[in-house]
Coordinates of C-alpha atoms and ligand atoms in Angstrom, one line a residue:
X1 CA 20.8 40.3 -29.6
X2 CA 21.1 44.0 -30.8
X3 CA 17.9 45.9 -30.7
X4 CA 16.4 45.8 -34.3
X5 CA 14.9 48.6 -36.1
X6 CA 12.0 47.3 -38.0
X7 CA 10.4 50.4 -38.8
X8 CA 11.8 51.3 -42.2
X9 CA 10.4 48.3 -43.9
X10 CA 7.4 49.3 -45.9
X11 CA 5.3 46.4 -46.6
X12 CA 1.5 45.6 -47.1
X13 CA -0.2 46.4 -43.9
X14 CA 2.8 48.4 -42.5
X15 CA 3.7 52.1 -42.6
X16 CA 4.1 53.2 -46.1
X17 CA 7.1 55.6 -45.3
X18 CA 8.3 53.6 -42.2
X19 CA 8.4 56.8 -40.2
X20 CA 6.0 55.8 -37.5
X21 CA 5.7 52.4 -36.2
X22 CA 2.2 51.3 -36.7
X23 CA 1.3 49.6 -33.4
X24 CA -0.9 46.8 -33.2
X25 CA -4.4 46.5 -31.6
X26 CA -4.9 45.0 -28.1
X27 CA -5.2 41.3 -28.4
X28 CA -4.7 38.1 -26.9
X29 CA -2.1 35.7 -28.3
X30 CA -2.7 32.0 -27.5
X31 CA 0.2 29.6 -28.0
X32 CA -0.6 26.0 -28.1
X33 CA 2.7 23.9 -27.4
X34 CA 3.8 26.9 -25.2
X35 CA 6.7 25.0 -23.5
X36 CA 7.8 23.4 -26.7
X37 CA 11.2 24.0 -28.5
X38 CA 9.6 26.3 -31.2
X39 CA 7.9 28.5 -28.7
X40 CA 11.0 29.0 -26.5
X41 CA 13.5 29.5 -29.4
X42 CA 11.5 31.5 -31.8
X43 CA 7.8 32.7 -30.9
X44 CA 8.4 34.0 -27.4
X45 CA 11.7 35.8 -28.1
X46 CA 9.9 37.4 -31.2
X47 CA 7.1 38.6 -29.2
X48 CA 9.4 40.1 -26.7
X49 CA 11.5 42.1 -29.6
X50 CA 8.0 43.4 -30.8
X51 CA 7.4 44.7 -27.4
X52 CA 10.8 46.2 -27.4
X53 CA 10.2 48.1 -30.6
X54 CA 6.9 49.4 -29.2
X55 CA 5.0 47.5 -31.8
X56 CA 2.6 46.0 -29.3
X57 CA 2.4 49.0 -26.9
X58 CA -1.5 49.0 -27.0
X59 CA -1.3 45.7 -25.4
X60 CA -0.8 42.0 -26.4
X61 CA -1.1 39.5 -23.7
X62 CA 0.1 35.9 -24.1
X63 CA -1.8 32.9 -23.0
X64 CA 0.6 29.9 -23.1
X65 CA -1.3 26.6 -23.4
X66 CA 0.0 23.0 -23.0
X67 CA -1.0 19.4 -21.7
X68 CA 1.1 20.2 -18.5
X69 CA -1.4 20.3 -15.7
X70 CA 1.3 21.0 -13.1
X71 CA 2.3 24.1 -14.6
X72 CA 0.9 27.6 -13.7
X73 CA 1.1 31.3 -14.5
X74 CA 4.3 31.6 -12.4
X75 CA 6.0 28.6 -13.6
X76 CA 5.4 29.6 -17.2
X77 CA 6.4 33.0 -16.4
X78 CA 9.9 31.4 -15.4
X79 CA 10.1 29.4 -18.7
X80 CA 9.4 32.7 -20.7
X81 CA 12.0 34.7 -18.8
X82 CA 14.5 31.9 -19.6
X83 CA 13.6 31.8 -23.2
X84 CA 14.3 35.5 -23.8
X85 CA 17.9 35.8 -24.8
X86 CA 19.8 37.8 -22.1
X87 CA 21.0 40.6 -24.5
X88 CA 17.5 41.3 -25.8
X89 CA 16.8 43.8 -23.3
X90 CA 17.3 44.9 -19.6
X91 CA 16.5 42.3 -17.1
X92 CA 14.1 44.6 -15.4
X93 CA 12.2 45.3 -18.5
X94 CA 12.0 41.4 -19.4
X95 CA 10.8 40.8 -16.0
X96 CA 8.2 43.4 -15.9
X97 CA 6.9 42.6 -19.4
X98 CA 6.7 39.0 -18.4
X99 CA 4.7 39.8 -15.2
X100 CA 2.3 42.0 -16.9
X101 CA 1.6 40.0 -20.0
X102 CA 2.2 36.3 -19.5
X103 CA -0.4 33.6 -18.4
X104 CA -0.7 29.9 -18.7
X105 CA -3.8 27.5 -18.9
X106 CA -3.5 23.7 -19.2
X107 CA -5.5 21.9 -21.6
X108 CA -5.1 18.3 -20.4
X109 CA -6.0 15.9 -23.3
X110 CA -8.0 18.3 -25.1
X111 CA -11.4 17.1 -23.9
X112 CA -14.5 19.6 -24.6
X113 CA -14.3 20.6 -20.9
X114 CA -10.6 21.6 -21.3
X115 CA -11.4 23.9 -24.3
X116 CA -14.6 25.3 -22.4
X117 CA -12.2 26.2 -19.5
X118 CA -9.8 27.8 -21.9
X119 CA -12.7 29.9 -23.4
X120 CA -13.6 31.0 -19.9
X121 CA -10.0 32.0 -19.1
X122 CA -9.6 33.9 -22.5
X123 CA -12.8 35.8 -21.7
X124 CA -11.7 36.5 -18.1
X125 CA -8.2 37.8 -19.3
X126 CA -10.1 39.9 -22.0
X127 CA -12.2 41.5 -19.6
X128 CA -9.3 42.3 -17.3
X129 CA -7.1 43.6 -19.9
X130 CA -10.0 45.5 -21.8
X131 CA -9.4 43.6 -25.1
X132 CA -12.4 43.4 -27.5
X133 CA -12.3 39.8 -28.5
X134 CA -9.1 40.0 -30.7
X135 CA -7.5 36.6 -30.7
X136 CA -4.7 34.7 -32.5
X137 CA -4.4 31.1 -31.8
X138 CA -0.9 29.8 -32.7
X139 CA -0.7 25.8 -33.1
X140 CA 3.1 25.2 -32.3
X141 CA 2.2 21.5 -32.2
X142 CA 3.3 18.4 -33.7
X143 CA 1.1 18.0 -36.9
X144 CA -0.8 14.9 -35.6
X145 CA -2.2 17.4 -32.9
X146 CA -3.5 19.7 -35.5
X147 CA -6.9 18.2 -36.3
X148 CA -8.1 17.5 -32.6
X149 CA -7.1 21.2 -31.6
X150 CA -8.7 22.9 -34.6
X151 CA -11.8 20.8 -34.0
X152 CA -11.7 21.6 -30.1
X153 CA -11.4 25.4 -30.9
X154 CA -14.4 25.1 -33.3
X155 CA -16.6 23.1 -31.1
X156 CA -16.0 25.4 -28.1
X157 CA -17.0 28.4 -30.4
X158 CA -13.5 29.8 -30.2
X159 CA -13.4 30.0 -34.0
X160 CA -15.0 33.4 -33.7
X161 CA -15.3 36.5 -31.5
X162 CA -16.6 40.0 -31.1
X163 CA -13.4 41.4 -32.6
X164 CA -11.2 39.1 -34.8
X165 CA -9.9 35.5 -34.4
X166 CA -6.8 34.3 -36.4
X167 CA -5.5 30.6 -36.5
X168 CA -1.8 30.1 -37.1
X169 CA -0.6 26.6 -38.4
X170 CA 3.1 25.6 -38.4
X171 CA 4.4 23.4 -41.1
X172 CA 4.3 20.7 -42.0
X173 CA 0.7 21.4 -43.5
X174 CA -0.1 17.7 -44.4
X175 CA 2.4 15.0 -45.6
X176 CA 0.9 14.7 -49.1
X177 CA -2.0 16.1 -51.2
X178 CA -4.7 14.0 -49.8
X179 CA -3.8 14.8 -46.1
X180 CA -3.2 18.5 -46.8
X181 CA -6.7 18.7 -48.5
X182 CA -8.4 17.0 -45.6
X183 CA -6.6 19.3 -43.2
X184 CA -7.9 22.2 -45.1
X185 CA -11.4 20.7 -45.2
X186 CA -11.2 20.6 -41.3
X187 CA -9.9 24.1 -41.2
X188 CA -12.5 25.5 -43.4
X189 CA -15.2 23.6 -41.5
X190 CA -14.5 26.1 -38.6
X191 CA -12.4 29.1 -39.9
X192 CA -12.6 31.2 -43.0
X193 CA -9.6 31.2 -45.2
X194 CA -9.2 35.1 -44.3
X195 CA -8.6 33.8 -40.7
X196 CA -5.9 31.3 -41.4
X197 CA -2.1 32.0 -41.2
X198 CA -0.2 29.0 -42.5
X199 CA 3.6 29.5 -41.5
X200 CA 6.6 29.0 -43.8
X201 CA 9.3 30.9 -41.9
X202 CA 11.3 31.4 -45.1
X203 CA 8.6 34.0 -46.1
X204 CA 9.6 36.1 -43.2
X205 CA 13.2 36.4 -44.2
X206 CA 14.1 39.8 -45.4
X207 CA 15.9 38.7 -48.7
X208 CA 12.8 36.8 -49.7
X209 CA 10.6 39.7 -49.2
X210 CA 13.3 41.8 -51.0
X211 CA 12.9 39.4 -54.0
X212 CA 9.5 41.1 -54.6
X213 CA 11.1 44.5 -54.3
X214 CA 14.0 43.6 -56.3
X215 CA 11.9 42.1 -59.2
X216 CA 9.1 44.6 -59.2
X217 CA 10.7 48.0 -58.1
X218 CA 13.7 47.7 -60.6
X219 CA 12.5 47.6 -64.0
X220 CA 16.1 46.9 -65.1
X221 CA 15.7 43.3 -63.8
X222 CA 12.0 42.8 -64.3
X223 CA 12.5 43.4 -68.1
X224 CA 15.1 40.6 -68.2
X225 CA 13.3 38.1 -66.1
X226 CA 12.1 35.7 -68.7
X227 CA 13.2 32.9 -71.0
X228 CA 14.6 35.4 -73.6
X229 CA 17.2 36.5 -71.3
X230 CA 17.6 33.8 -68.5
X231 CA 19.3 30.4 -69.0
X232 CA 18.6 28.7 -65.8
X233 CA 17.6 29.3 -62.1
X234 CA 19.3 27.5 -59.3
X235 CA 17.8 27.4 -55.8
X236 CA 19.9 25.9 -53.1
X237 CA 19.5 25.4 -49.5
X238 CA 22.4 23.5 -48.0
X239 CA 22.7 22.9 -44.3
X240 CA 25.8 21.8 -42.4
X241 CA 23.6 20.4 -39.5
X242 CA 22.4 16.9 -39.4
X243 CA 19.0 15.5 -38.3
X244 CA 20.0 16.5 -34.7
X245 CA 17.3 15.3 -32.2
X246 CA 14.5 15.2 -34.7
X247 CA 14.8 11.7 -36.0
X248 CA 11.0 11.1 -34.7
X249 CA 9.8 13.7 -37.2
X250 CA 12.4 13.5 -39.8
X251 CA 12.3 9.8 -40.3
X252 CA 8.6 10.2 -41.5
X253 CA 9.2 13.4 -43.5
X254 CA 12.6 13.5 -45.4
X255 CA 14.0 16.4 -47.3
X256 CA 11.3 16.5 -50.1
X257 CA 8.6 17.1 -47.3
X258 CA 10.6 19.1 -44.9
X259 CA 12.3 21.5 -47.2
X260 CA 11.4 21.3 -50.9
X261 CA 7.5 21.3 -50.6
X262 CA 7.6 24.2 -48.4
X263 CA 10.7 26.6 -48.3
X264 CA 12.2 25.8 -51.7
X265 CA 8.9 26.0 -53.5
X266 CA 8.1 29.2 -51.8
X267 CA 11.2 30.6 -53.2
X268 CA 10.6 29.2 -56.6
X269 CA 7.1 30.7 -56.7
X270 CA 8.5 34.2 -55.9
X271 CA 11.1 33.9 -58.5
X272 CA 8.8 32.6 -61.1
X273 CA 5.5 34.4 -60.6
X274 CA 4.1 37.1 -62.9
X275 CA 3.8 40.7 -61.8
X276 CA 0.8 40.9 -59.3
X277 CA -1.9 43.6 -59.9
X278 CA -1.2 45.0 -56.5
X279 CA 1.1 44.7 -53.7
X280 CA -1.3 43.0 -51.3
X281 CA -1.9 39.5 -50.2
X282 CA -4.7 38.4 -52.4
X283 CA -2.9 39.6 -55.8
X284 CA 0.4 38.0 -54.7
X285 CA -0.9 34.7 -53.6
X286 CA -2.9 34.4 -56.7
X287 CA 0.3 35.0 -58.9
X288 CA 2.2 32.4 -56.6
X289 CA -0.6 29.8 -57.1
X290 CA -0.5 30.3 -61.0
X291 CA 3.2 29.8 -61.1
X292 CA 2.9 26.6 -59.2
X293 CA 0.1 25.2 -61.2
X294 CA 2.3 25.8 -64.3
X295 CA 5.0 23.3 -63.1
X296 CA 5.2 20.5 -65.5
X297 CA 5.0 16.9 -64.2
X298 CA 8.6 16.3 -62.8
X299 CA 10.1 13.3 -64.6
X300 CA 11.8 10.5 -62.6
X301 CA 15.1 11.1 -64.2
X302 CA 15.0 14.8 -63.2
X303 CA 15.2 13.9 -59.4
X304 CA 18.1 12.8 -57.4
X305 CA 17.7 11.5 -53.6
X306 CA 20.5 11.3 -51.3
X307 CA 21.2 10.4 -47.7
X308 CA 24.4 11.2 -45.7
X309 CA 26.9 8.8 -44.8
X310 CA 29.5 9.4 -42.2
X311 CA 31.9 12.2 -43.0
X312 CA 33.7 15.2 -41.9
X313 CA 32.2 18.7 -41.2
X314 CA 34.7 21.4 -40.4
X315 CA 37.4 18.8 -40.0
X316 CA 35.5 16.8 -37.3
X317 CA 34.1 13.4 -37.9
X318 CA 30.3 13.1 -38.1
X319 CA 28.0 10.0 -38.1
X320 CA 26.0 9.0 -41.1
X321 CA 22.3 9.6 -41.0
X322 CA 21.6 6.0 -40.3
X323 CA 23.8 6.1 -37.1
X324 CA 21.9 9.1 -35.8
X325 CA 19.8 8.7 -32.6
X326 CA 16.4 7.6 -33.3
X327 CA 17.0 6.6 -36.9
X328 CA 16.5 3.2 -38.3
X329 CA 19.8 1.4 -39.3
X330 CA 17.9 0.5 -42.6
X331 CA 16.3 3.9 -43.0
X332 CA 15.7 5.0 -46.7
X333 CA 14.7 8.6 -45.7
X334 CA 16.3 11.1 -48.0
X335 CA 18.3 13.9 -46.5
X336 CA 19.2 15.4 -49.9
X337 CA 17.0 16.3 -53.0
X338 CA 18.1 17.6 -56.3
X339 CA 15.4 18.4 -58.8
X340 CA 15.1 19.9 -62.4
X341 CA 11.8 21.6 -62.7
X342 CA 10.3 23.1 -65.8
X343 CA 7.4 25.6 -66.0
X344 CA 4.9 25.4 -68.8
X345 CA 4.3 29.1 -69.2
X346 CA 4.9 31.8 -71.6
X347 CA 7.6 33.4 -69.4
X348 CA 9.7 30.3 -68.4
X349 CA 9.1 27.7 -71.1
X350 CA 12.5 25.9 -71.8
X351 CA 14.2 27.5 -68.7
X352 CA 15.3 24.7 -66.2
X353 CA 14.9 25.6 -62.4
X354 CA 17.2 23.5 -60.3
X355 CA 16.1 23.0 -56.7
X356 CA 18.7 21.4 -54.5
X357 CA 18.7 20.9 -50.7
X358 CA 20.7 18.8 -48.1
X359 CA 21.6 18.1 -44.5
X360 CA 25.4 17.8 -43.6
X361 CA 26.5 19.4 -46.7
X362 CA 29.9 21.0 -47.4
X363 CA 28.8 24.5 -45.9
X364 CA 25.7 26.3 -45.0
X365 CA 24.4 28.1 -47.8
X366 CA 21.0 29.4 -49.2
X367 CA 20.9 31.1 -52.4
X368 CA 18.9 31.7 -55.7
X369 CA 21.3 31.8 -58.5
X370 CA 20.0 33.2 -61.7
X371 CA 22.2 32.5 -64.7
X372 CA 21.6 35.0 -67.8
X373 CA 22.1 33.9 -71.2
X374 CA 25.6 34.5 -72.8
X375 CA 26.2 37.4 -75.0
X376 CA 25.2 36.2 -78.6
X377 CA 28.6 37.0 -80.2
X378 CA 31.9 36.5 -78.6
X379 CA 33.5 39.4 -80.3
X380 CA 36.6 39.1 -77.9
X381 CA 37.7 36.0 -79.5
X382 CA 40.6 37.5 -81.4
X383 CA 42.0 38.9 -78.3
X384 CA 41.0 36.4 -75.6
X385 CA 40.1 32.9 -76.0
X386 CA 38.9 32.7 -72.7
X387 CA 35.2 31.2 -72.8
X388 CA 32.9 33.9 -72.1
X389 CA 30.9 33.9 -69.0
X390 CA 27.3 35.0 -68.7
X391 CA 26.1 37.4 -66.2
X392 CA 24.9 35.7 -63.1
X393 CA 22.7 37.2 -60.3
X394 CA 23.1 35.3 -56.9
X395 CA 20.5 36.2 -54.3
X396 CA 21.9 35.0 -51.0
X397 CA 19.9 34.3 -47.8
X398 CA 22.6 32.4 -45.8
X399 CA 25.1 33.0 -44.5
X400 CA 24.6 36.7 -45.5
X401 CA 21.6 38.1 -46.8
X402 CA 22.0 40.3 -49.9
X403 CA 22.8 39.8 -53.6
X404 CA 25.8 39.5 -55.9
X405 CA 25.8 40.5 -59.7
X406 CA 28.7 38.8 -61.7
X407 CA 29.8 40.6 -64.8
X408 CA 32.9 40.9 -67.0
X409 CA 35.3 43.8 -67.2
X410 CA 38.7 44.4 -68.9
X411 CA 41.5 44.2 -66.4
X412 CA 43.8 47.0 -66.6
X413 CA 46.8 47.1 -68.8
X414 CA 48.1 44.5 -71.2
X415 CA 47.7 41.9 -72.4
X416 CA 44.0 42.3 -73.1
X417 CA 42.4 40.3 -70.5
X418 CA 38.7 39.9 -69.1
X419 CA 38.1 39.7 -65.5
X420 CA 35.1 38.5 -63.6
X421 CA 33.9 41.0 -60.8
X422 CA 31.0 41.6 -58.6
X423 CA 28.7 44.1 -57.6
X424 CA 27.3 43.3 -54.1
X425 CA 24.6 44.4 -51.7
X426 CA 24.7 43.1 -48.1
X427 CA 22.0 43.6 -45.8
X428 CA 24.2 43.8 -42.8
X429 CA 26.6 46.2 -44.3
X430 CA 23.7 48.6 -45.6
X431 CA 21.3 48.3 -42.6
X432 CA 23.4 46.7 -39.8
X433 CA 20.5 44.8 -38.3
X434 CA 17.7 42.6 -39.6
X435 CA 14.6 41.5 -38.0
X436 CA 14.2 37.8 -37.3
X437 CA 11.8 36.0 -39.6
X438 CA 9.3 35.1 -36.8
X439 CA 9.3 38.8 -35.7
X440 CA 8.1 40.0 -39.1
X441 CA 5.6 37.2 -39.4
X442 CA 4.2 37.7 -36.0
X443 CA 3.8 41.3 -36.6
X444 CA 2.0 40.7 -39.9
X445 CA -0.3 38.3 -38.1
X446 CA -1.0 40.8 -35.5
X447 CA -1.8 43.4 -38.0
X448 CA -3.9 41.1 -40.1
X449 CA -1.7 40.8 -43.1
X450 CA -1.7 37.6 -44.8
X451 CA 1.0 38.3 -47.6
X452 CA 3.6 36.3 -46.1
X453 CA 1.6 33.3 -45.2
X454 CA 0.6 30.3 -47.3
X455 CA -2.8 30.1 -48.9
X456 CA -4.9 26.8 -49.0
X457 CA -4.7 26.5 -52.8
X458 CA -0.9 27.2 -52.7
X459 CA -0.2 24.4 -50.1
X460 CA -2.3 22.0 -52.3
X461 CA -0.8 23.2 -55.6
X462 CA 2.7 22.4 -53.9
X463 CA 1.9 19.0 -52.8
X464 CA 0.3 18.2 -56.1
X465 CA 3.7 19.0 -58.0
X466 CA 5.7 16.6 -55.5
X467 CA 3.1 13.7 -55.5
X468 CA 4.6 11.4 -58.0
X469 CA 8.0 11.6 -56.2
X470 CA 6.5 11.0 -52.8
X471 CA 5.8 7.5 -54.0
X472 CA 9.6 6.8 -54.7
X473 CA 10.5 3.2 -53.9
X474 CA 14.2 3.4 -54.9
X475 CA 16.6 4.0 -52.0
X476 CA 18.6 7.3 -51.7
X477 CA 22.1 7.4 -53.1
X478 CA 24.8 7.9 -50.4
X479 CA 27.0 10.9 -49.9
X480 CA 29.7 11.6 -47.5
X481 CA 28.7 14.3 -44.9
X482 CA 30.5 17.4 -45.7
X483 CA 30.1 16.9 -49.4
X484 CA 27.9 18.5 -51.9
X485 CA 25.6 15.6 -52.3
X486 CA 25.6 12.4 -54.3
X487 CA 27.7 12.1 -57.5
X488 CA 24.5 11.4 -59.3
X489 CA 23.4 15.0 -58.7
X490 CA 25.6 15.9 -61.9
X491 CA 23.3 14.1 -64.2
X492 CA 20.5 16.8 -63.6
X493 CA 22.3 19.8 -62.2
X494 CA 25.0 21.7 -64.1
X495 CA 27.4 22.2 -61.3
X496 CA 27.4 19.9 -58.3
X497 CA 28.8 22.7 -56.2
X498 CA 27.0 25.9 -56.4
X499 CA 29.6 28.3 -57.2
X500 CA 31.4 30.5 -59.9
X501 CA 34.0 28.8 -62.0
X502 CA 37.5 29.7 -60.5
X503 CA 40.1 31.4 -62.5
X504 CA 41.8 28.0 -62.6
X505 CA 38.9 26.7 -64.8
X506 CA 39.1 29.4 -67.2
X507 CA 41.2 29.0 -70.2
X508 CA 43.3 30.9 -72.7
X509 CA 44.9 34.2 -72.3
X510 CA 43.0 34.8 -68.9
X511 CA 44.7 31.8 -67.5
X512 CA 48.1 32.6 -69.0
X513 CA 48.0 36.2 -67.8
Ligands
BG6_601 C1 12.9 23.8 -41.0 C2 13.1 22.5 -41.3 O1 11.7 24.1 -41.6 O2 13.8 24.7 -41.7 C3 14.6 22.2 -40.8 O3 12.2 21.7 -40.7 C4 15.7 23.2 -41.3 O4 14.9 20.7 -41.0 C5 15.1 24.5 -41.2 O5 16.7 22.8 -40.7 C6 16.0 25.5 -41.8 O6 15.8 26.8 -41.6 P1 16.7 27.9 -41.8 O7 16.1 29.1 -41.6 O8 17.9 27.5 -40.8 O9 17.3 27.7 -43.2

């Protein structure tokens, strides 16, 4: 991986001018589930990147925690060395960082004695490394392990310290409103909300953060950002990948819980929210919560559920969801969801928000498509009978991060002809490199900035929106892998495939030209 310059990004809790990296305070970062997939793929490499950029220079030691009693510091260090991508830094730097900063502590089955031993280990390491009780606990665990771990930390007195204590909880946060409320109650029994960092990795993506800048630093867009000028908003997260080896989790989750309730809802909240009073966590989260609370009840005929059948991806045959390892042959778990959502508020009344996500779709694509209203009068009808096309702004997150603005121009020469062109901005082109979402989120955690983390009320507001749909009893509609979802999607989303109309679909003089 090419070293990434994260300094020019000014955000809450970060340097305002981006000139000097603001290093973090010396602290201990405790990862539960330290030998798991997420820790190896995302968390540990992101911590190393922060070190490479000098952002943890004042010291941040990592204590890996898992049930594995056979593991020790040396064995865990080998795991960490393997987890850091080889092109992230010089082998000698990786090795010396690992040797100086990585430790391991087993917690067995999480008995009180295990947490007491963990506490003693943390205090010993803090003493050796001169750390003044500044601790992050990252629960990179399956959701069923959250309650006992949170209670174990609390009962051992690990919920507070001489400096600060922060608790990071991965998604999924609950599986419906009652379970999310219950988990929040448990968390709040031991931790204050100001200590809690609920992760949604979409919030760490640059384009998602750029949405705030795009909307609130460019008066041009924000003044059009309402029902008077916007026809519809489409949010699409399409994946080519199938369920892979995650059937154990996915069979009980499905696309509504896995993607819609979390990632798509976060995107929706950022697009729809009102202007916050300040660029800081409290004000931003408050506006997101208000936007979510204004979502009108979703009608049953405004939702389509799908499940992929066998098909082809990139020309290669792939099995259907029910044939995937670990999936029941009679599974009714949805791998695709399309929704039409309306917000009952002054800004968005009458503007449909279309949300769509699926696995094994035609291609990988994550975008927010804002369709503006048509020009009120088609004054070019005497010279061109082509149907007018409204401006569209497409904010893309995947495969490239950036945005496209579609608009009409006159094609040069005769006959008089309109042509659709784009203005585009591409992060890669403009800045070359982008920090990984986890890097951004972990840096914010270490700096104590909660802006990009999900508040308790936000998570509950989101589950409340989808509660009626979670009770679905009808089976999902089949769609072939490699398509844009079930045919039924057409009943609620204007274009089954998110795209601009091609020239061939345009009429009249343009087509003739
Ligand atoms: C995860 C979901 O949260 O997000 C996965 O559990 C999904 O099912 C993934 O594949 C998508 O993330 P990204 O960043 O690749 O769009």
